[in-house]
XYZ file of C-alpha atoms in Angstrom:
380
model
C 9.855 6.561 -22.305
C 13.263 5.141 -21.451
C 14.213 2.278 -23.727
C 17.199 0.076 -24.205
C 18.849 0.928 -27.503
C 18.707 -1.687 -30.196
C 16.024 -3.747 -28.453
C 12.280 -3.918 -28.907
C 11.618 -5.993 -25.832
C 8.951 -4.430 -23.621
C 10.612 -5.660 -20.470
C 13.229 -2.898 -20.870
C 10.631 -0.143 -21.475
C 9.918 1.921 -18.379
C 7.659 4.991 -18.379
C 8.656 8.208 -16.642
C 6.820 11.397 -15.620
C 3.577 9.517 -14.983
C 0.438 11.220 -13.720
C -1.191 9.712 -10.565
C -3.753 7.869 -12.701
C -1.097 6.549 -15.068
C 1.096 5.571 -12.126
C -1.758 3.577 -10.614
C -2.409 1.831 -13.934
C 1.295 1.069 -14.353
C 1.448 -0.298 -10.802
C -1.495 -2.604 -11.527
C 0.174 -3.767 -14.748
C 3.352 -4.504 -12.829
C 1.379 -6.515 -10.244
C -0.359 -8.461 -13.006
C 2.976 -9.328 -14.616
C 4.316 -10.636 -11.306
C 1.089 -12.606 -10.739
C 1.528 -14.191 -14.171
C 4.996 -15.310 -13.130
C 3.615 -16.708 -9.880
C 1.061 -18.785 -11.773
C 3.991 -20.266 -13.672
C 5.382 -21.247 -10.280
C 2.785 -24.008 -9.824
C 3.908 -25.755 -13.001
C 7.551 -25.535 -11.967
C 6.732 -26.956 -8.531
C 4.808 -29.873 -10.031
C 7.652 -30.598 -12.442
C 10.156 -30.606 -9.596
C 7.960 -32.926 -7.540
C 7.638 -35.383 -10.419
C 11.404 -35.488 -10.874
C 12.003 -35.902 -7.140
C 9.849 -39.019 -6.830
C 12.378 -41.188 -8.650
C 15.182 -39.979 -6.380
C 13.713 -40.971 -3.028
C 16.113 -43.904 -3.072
C 18.912 -41.326 -2.897
C 18.547 -41.583 0.869
C 20.541 -44.819 0.613
C 23.534 -43.124 -1.001
C 26.883 -42.986 0.740
C 28.412 -45.067 3.492
C 26.602 -47.739 5.413
C 25.403 -46.232 8.682
C 27.359 -47.737 11.581
C 26.616 -45.083 14.162
C 27.013 -45.805 17.853
C 23.863 -43.701 18.302
C 21.825 -45.807 15.886
C 19.266 -47.104 18.369
C 18.905 -43.697 20.009
C 18.366 -41.951 16.662
C 15.858 -44.587 15.571
C 13.887 -44.092 18.794
C 13.908 -40.297 18.464
C 12.835 -40.556 14.815
C 9.907 -42.768 15.801
C 8.911 -40.281 18.518
C 9.085 -37.357 16.081
C 6.918 -39.195 13.587
C 4.216 -39.725 16.213
C 4.385 -36.126 17.450
C 4.150 -34.563 13.960
C 1.959 -37.069 12.084
C -1.462 -35.953 13.445
C -3.174 -33.189 11.437
C -2.372 -30.834 14.302
C 0.663 -30.781 16.590
C -0.793 -31.176 20.059
C 2.230 -31.017 22.372
C 4.854 -28.494 21.282
C 6.863 -28.822 24.498
C 7.388 -32.551 23.992
C 8.227 -31.988 20.319
C 10.776 -29.309 21.233
C 12.364 -31.617 23.794
C 12.738 -34.352 21.175
C 14.302 -31.956 18.679
C 16.755 -30.769 21.343
C 17.856 -34.346 21.947
C 18.558 -34.762 18.237
C 20.580 -31.541 18.234
C 22.671 -32.791 21.156
C 23.609 -35.908 19.184
C 24.423 -33.906 16.039
C 26.613 -31.496 18.013
C 29.271 -34.233 18.108
C 29.491 -33.963 14.288
C 29.841 -37.695 13.658
C 29.638 -38.495 9.957
C 27.936 -41.842 10.612
C 25.101 -40.064 12.437
C 24.522 -37.786 9.446
C 24.405 -40.727 7.024
C 21.986 -42.540 9.342
C 19.690 -39.516 9.528
C 19.429 -39.526 5.737
C 18.526 -43.214 5.728
C 15.884 -42.738 8.396
C 12.799 -40.541 8.075
C 14.187 -37.429 9.783
C 14.203 -34.961 6.903
C 10.668 -35.681 5.651
C 9.441 -35.153 9.237
C 11.400 -31.915 9.713
C 10.199 -30.605 6.352
C 6.636 -31.428 7.359
C 7.091 -29.155 10.390
C 8.233 -26.365 8.067
C 5.105 -26.784 5.945
C 2.800 -26.354 8.956
C 3.434 -22.605 9.146
C 1.002 -21.911 6.299
C -1.862 -23.986 7.751
C -1.560 -23.729 11.537
C -4.016 -21.752 13.649
C -2.930 -18.219 14.549
C -2.849 -19.191 18.236
C -0.187 -21.782 17.443
C 2.151 -19.523 15.466
C 4.408 -18.535 18.373
C 4.843 -22.155 19.460
C 5.493 -23.283 15.902
C 8.081 -20.556 15.304
C 9.984 -21.696 18.404
C 9.852 -25.277 17.116
C 11.024 -24.143 13.674
C 14.138 -22.660 15.278
C 15.162 -26.163 16.419
C 14.078 -27.737 13.122
C 16.227 -25.387 11.015
C 19.188 -26.021 13.317
C 18.861 -29.755 12.609
C 18.694 -29.205 8.844
C 21.765 -26.928 9.028
C 23.767 -29.605 10.829
C 22.428 -32.337 8.529
C 23.520 -30.527 5.377
C 27.098 -30.284 6.575
C 27.635 -33.526 4.631
C 28.032 -33.354 0.840
C 25.861 -36.434 0.213
C 23.112 -34.894 2.325
C 23.119 -31.675 0.305
C 22.756 -33.711 -2.885
C 19.885 -35.576 -1.258
C 18.150 -32.306 -0.312
C 18.291 -31.019 -3.901
C 17.364 -34.234 -5.711
C 14.412 -35.033 -3.438
C 12.970 -31.506 -3.650
C 13.327 -30.757 0.078
C 14.361 -27.143 -0.553
C 11.066 -25.902 -1.989
C 9.297 -25.970 1.422
C 12.227 -23.984 2.858
C 11.804 -21.374 0.110
C 8.080 -21.242 0.881
C 8.821 -20.847 4.605
C 11.184 -17.962 3.894
C 8.576 -16.317 1.655
C 6.015 -16.644 4.477
C 8.417 -15.017 6.933
C 9.194 -12.133 4.576
C 5.475 -11.448 4.263
C 5.429 -10.412 7.947
C 6.395 -6.962 9.315
C 10.102 -6.167 9.000
C 10.879 -6.035 12.729
C 9.106 -9.356 13.271
C 11.028 -11.015 10.435
C 14.409 -9.905 11.737
C 13.504 -11.006 15.258
C 13.359 -14.630 14.071
C 16.675 -16.330 14.760
C 16.203 -18.935 12.009
C 15.722 -16.425 9.152
C 19.504 -15.894 8.656
C 19.929 -19.680 8.784
C 17.337 -20.095 6.033
C 19.193 -17.658 3.778
C 22.433 -19.486 4.548
C 20.908 -22.908 3.834
C 19.587 -21.852 0.438
C 22.916 -20.212 -0.445
C 24.773 -23.376 0.538
C 22.644 -25.535 -1.760
C 22.782 -23.095 -4.663
C 26.579 -23.304 -4.494
C 26.500 -27.091 -4.197
C 27.883 -28.853 -7.259
C 25.718 -31.508 -8.887
C 26.655 -33.979 -11.582
C 26.058 -32.868 -15.178
C 23.014 -35.114 -15.553
C 21.419 -33.538 -12.443
C 22.314 -29.900 -13.164
C 18.748 -29.153 -14.297
C 17.551 -29.639 -10.698
C 19.378 -26.488 -9.667
C 18.031 -24.598 -12.691
C 14.493 -25.533 -11.634
C 15.212 -24.384 -8.070
C 16.546 -21.032 -9.296
C 13.488 -20.416 -11.452
C 11.176 -21.431 -8.598
C 12.839 -18.919 -6.255
C 12.228 -16.149 -8.792
C 8.630 -17.194 -9.500
C 7.331 -17.964 -5.992
C 6.956 -14.339 -4.887
C 10.126 -14.193 -2.785
C 11.912 -11.412 -4.780
C 9.123 -8.776 -4.432
C 9.023 -9.428 -0.691
C 12.777 -8.978 -0.406
C 12.438 -5.741 -2.377
C 9.811 -4.484 0.076
C 12.053 -5.293 3.037
C 15.009 -3.432 1.512
C 12.809 -0.451 0.648
C 11.535 -0.314 4.242
C 14.905 1.244 5.139
C 14.308 4.252 2.873
C 14.561 6.676 5.806
C 18.165 5.708 6.387
C 19.817 2.747 8.035
C 22.352 3.074 10.840
C 23.932 -0.331 11.331
C 26.427 1.009 13.850
C 23.643 1.029 16.421
C 22.266 -2.119 18.022
C 19.372 -3.340 15.902
C 18.889 -6.907 17.066
C 19.086 -9.440 14.240
C 19.058 -6.856 11.455
C 22.795 -6.834 10.617
C 23.093 -10.623 10.373
C 19.805 -11.000 8.498
C 20.804 -8.274 6.036
C 24.215 -9.809 5.437
C 22.707 -13.232 4.806
C 19.903 -11.925 2.572
C 22.265 -9.873 0.388
C 24.712 -12.783 0.319
C 21.881 -15.067 -0.770
C 21.009 -12.787 -3.697
C 24.654 -12.657 -4.761
C 24.878 -16.462 -4.723
C 21.543 -16.727 -6.546
C 22.581 -14.453 -9.422
C 26.007 -16.095 -9.606
C 24.301 -19.486 -9.849
C 22.397 -18.255 -12.916
C 25.694 -17.592 -14.673
C 27.080 -20.964 -13.640
C 23.921 -22.855 -14.634
C 23.865 -21.449 -18.158
C 27.641 -21.754 -18.597
C 28.149 -18.262 -19.924
C 31.220 -17.033 -21.728
C 33.190 -13.880 -21.026
C 31.474 -11.532 -23.504
C 28.801 -9.586 -21.603
C 27.341 -8.217 -24.857
C 26.269 -11.619 -26.174
C 22.609 -12.562 -25.763
C 22.115 -15.066 -22.937
C 19.455 -17.743 -22.887
C 18.073 -16.870 -19.446
C 14.479 -17.659 -18.516
C 12.102 -14.792 -19.306
C 10.602 -15.227 -15.842
C 13.932 -14.387 -14.204
C 14.491 -11.294 -16.353
C 10.914 -10.108 -15.830
C 11.136 -10.416 -12.042
C 14.472 -8.586 -11.911
C 13.017 -5.792 -14.051
C 9.689 -5.424 -12.256
C 11.316 -5.447 -8.805
C 13.966 -2.869 -9.796
C 16.648 -5.542 -9.370
C 14.973 -6.603 -6.115
C 15.474 -3.324 -4.297
C 19.240 -3.568 -3.928
C 19.723 0.005 -5.199
C 17.370 1.312 -2.489
C 19.339 -0.591 0.134
C 22.645 0.853 -1.073
C 21.213 4.379 -0.988
C 20.100 3.788 2.612
C 23.543 2.482 3.508
C 25.746 5.074 1.787
C 23.665 8.216 1.286
C 21.339 8.289 4.292
C 21.611 10.653 7.248
C 22.679 7.912 9.644
C 25.374 8.797 12.168
C 27.965 6.619 10.462
C 27.739 8.617 7.199
C 29.193 11.709 8.853
C 32.862 12.327 8.188
C 33.716 11.949 11.869
C 33.286 8.182 11.741
C 34.482 5.420 9.408
C 32.006 3.030 7.839
C 31.144 0.019 10.040
C 32.382 -3.353 8.823
C 28.787 -4.471 8.266
C 28.220 -1.636 5.805
C 31.428 -2.435 3.925
C 30.533 -6.139 3.729
C 27.020 -5.410 2.498
C 28.262 -2.933 -0.091
C 30.985 -5.191 -1.488
C 28.551 -8.107 -1.712
C 26.093 -5.816 -3.516
C 28.780 -4.925 -6.062
C 29.274 -8.642 -6.761
C 25.490 -8.974 -7.131
C 25.309 -6.209 -9.755
C 28.308 -7.688 -11.553
C 26.554 -11.062 -11.749
C 23.501 -9.438 -13.328
C 25.694 -7.577 -15.824
C 27.092 -10.921 -16.969
C 23.690 -12.114 -18.208
C 21.780 -8.853 -18.928
C 23.986 -5.765 -18.991
C 21.345 -3.599 -20.704
C 18.755 -4.282 -17.996
C 21.205 -3.279 -15.273
C 22.104 -0.065 -17.096
C 18.463 0.955 -17.612
C 17.375 0.273 -14.030
C 20.286 2.062 -12.358
C 19.894 5.067 -14.688
C 16.321 5.530 -13.448
C 17.303 5.909 -9.803
C 20.867 6.875 -8.995
C 24.154 6.463 -10.904
C 26.418 3.768 -9.539
C 29.294 6.240 -9.799
C 27.776 8.347 -7.005
C 27.315 5.351 -4.711
C 30.794 3.995 -5.293
C 32.363 7.454 -4.947
C 30.727 7.732 -1.517
C 32.046 4.273 -0.620
C 35.583 5.168 -1.762
C 35.550 8.426 0.189
C 34.403 6.731 3.386
C 36.919 3.883 3.026
C 39.680 6.403 2.341
C 38.785 8.332 5.477
C 38.698 5.116 7.512
C 42.188 4.211 6.264
C 43.514 7.536 7.491
């Protein structure tokens, strides 16, 4: 057994040298622990929904809408409501055309248009489209995914305004986006990275995790962080990172993989940094931090969400860019440096957990030595 010294907490106890039968039993225990966390997710979601109900009036925050496109936006909003309101979306082509018209208006980046969209019913309608992915018929999936591409573009443009980001957090509009991302990550890896809106989803969540709320509303972000850890998203990210265990050559053309990887790793770095900010930690990494047990359990059971496996694939695989004849691609350097920030964030709230997990797989010194050697060669 490998245990953290000076602690009796079972979350830092990891068996080694298991027989096949023991390994199977340990795997089932790990799954049961993660399922227990997921059951906790329902309570968190209900709590967030209850809090959000009293903030629906937040849509009236900010400047009075005096947009020159007011009538046009009102008409498009009414059309969207009719096209999405039935239990089943019947005409995806018409819906896509309407969403494109909205995007054209938002491309001008007028602040008044963004305030008006918050005061109208746009975001509830767009979020309703995002929710349909879990209930639509399998024959509709391709059409819905194309529609979601336009819907996520609208949300990205909408949240360019500070007031609108506050509105998204306080009215609980981010939970369906987390659920949508979890649904996407449950698909095959190549399919996930072929979706153009997946990097945008990671970017949207990162943007809102970094968004500053007033002191009295800070608990909304804490709830969001815990929901992300409890909803099943981390194990799915771990599986995607571990799918590159045969080596990952980002110098070759791999479609959306480089951008999706950058955004997903960046999202995890922002997420772990937000934990530190939410709990207002001091500088001493050896002090005990009051972090939710659910967060620590998920990080432990997912081997820190598979980031070590990803780094091994990047720096120690047999890909063509690891040979001494070529410098590391910029994508690899960016991913690696962001990963270092991620591990540093974890060390700030549970140093012992980080030390135990990395000791089980590969020393950080070996990874960083490889990085230094490759960077040094590139500089030459």
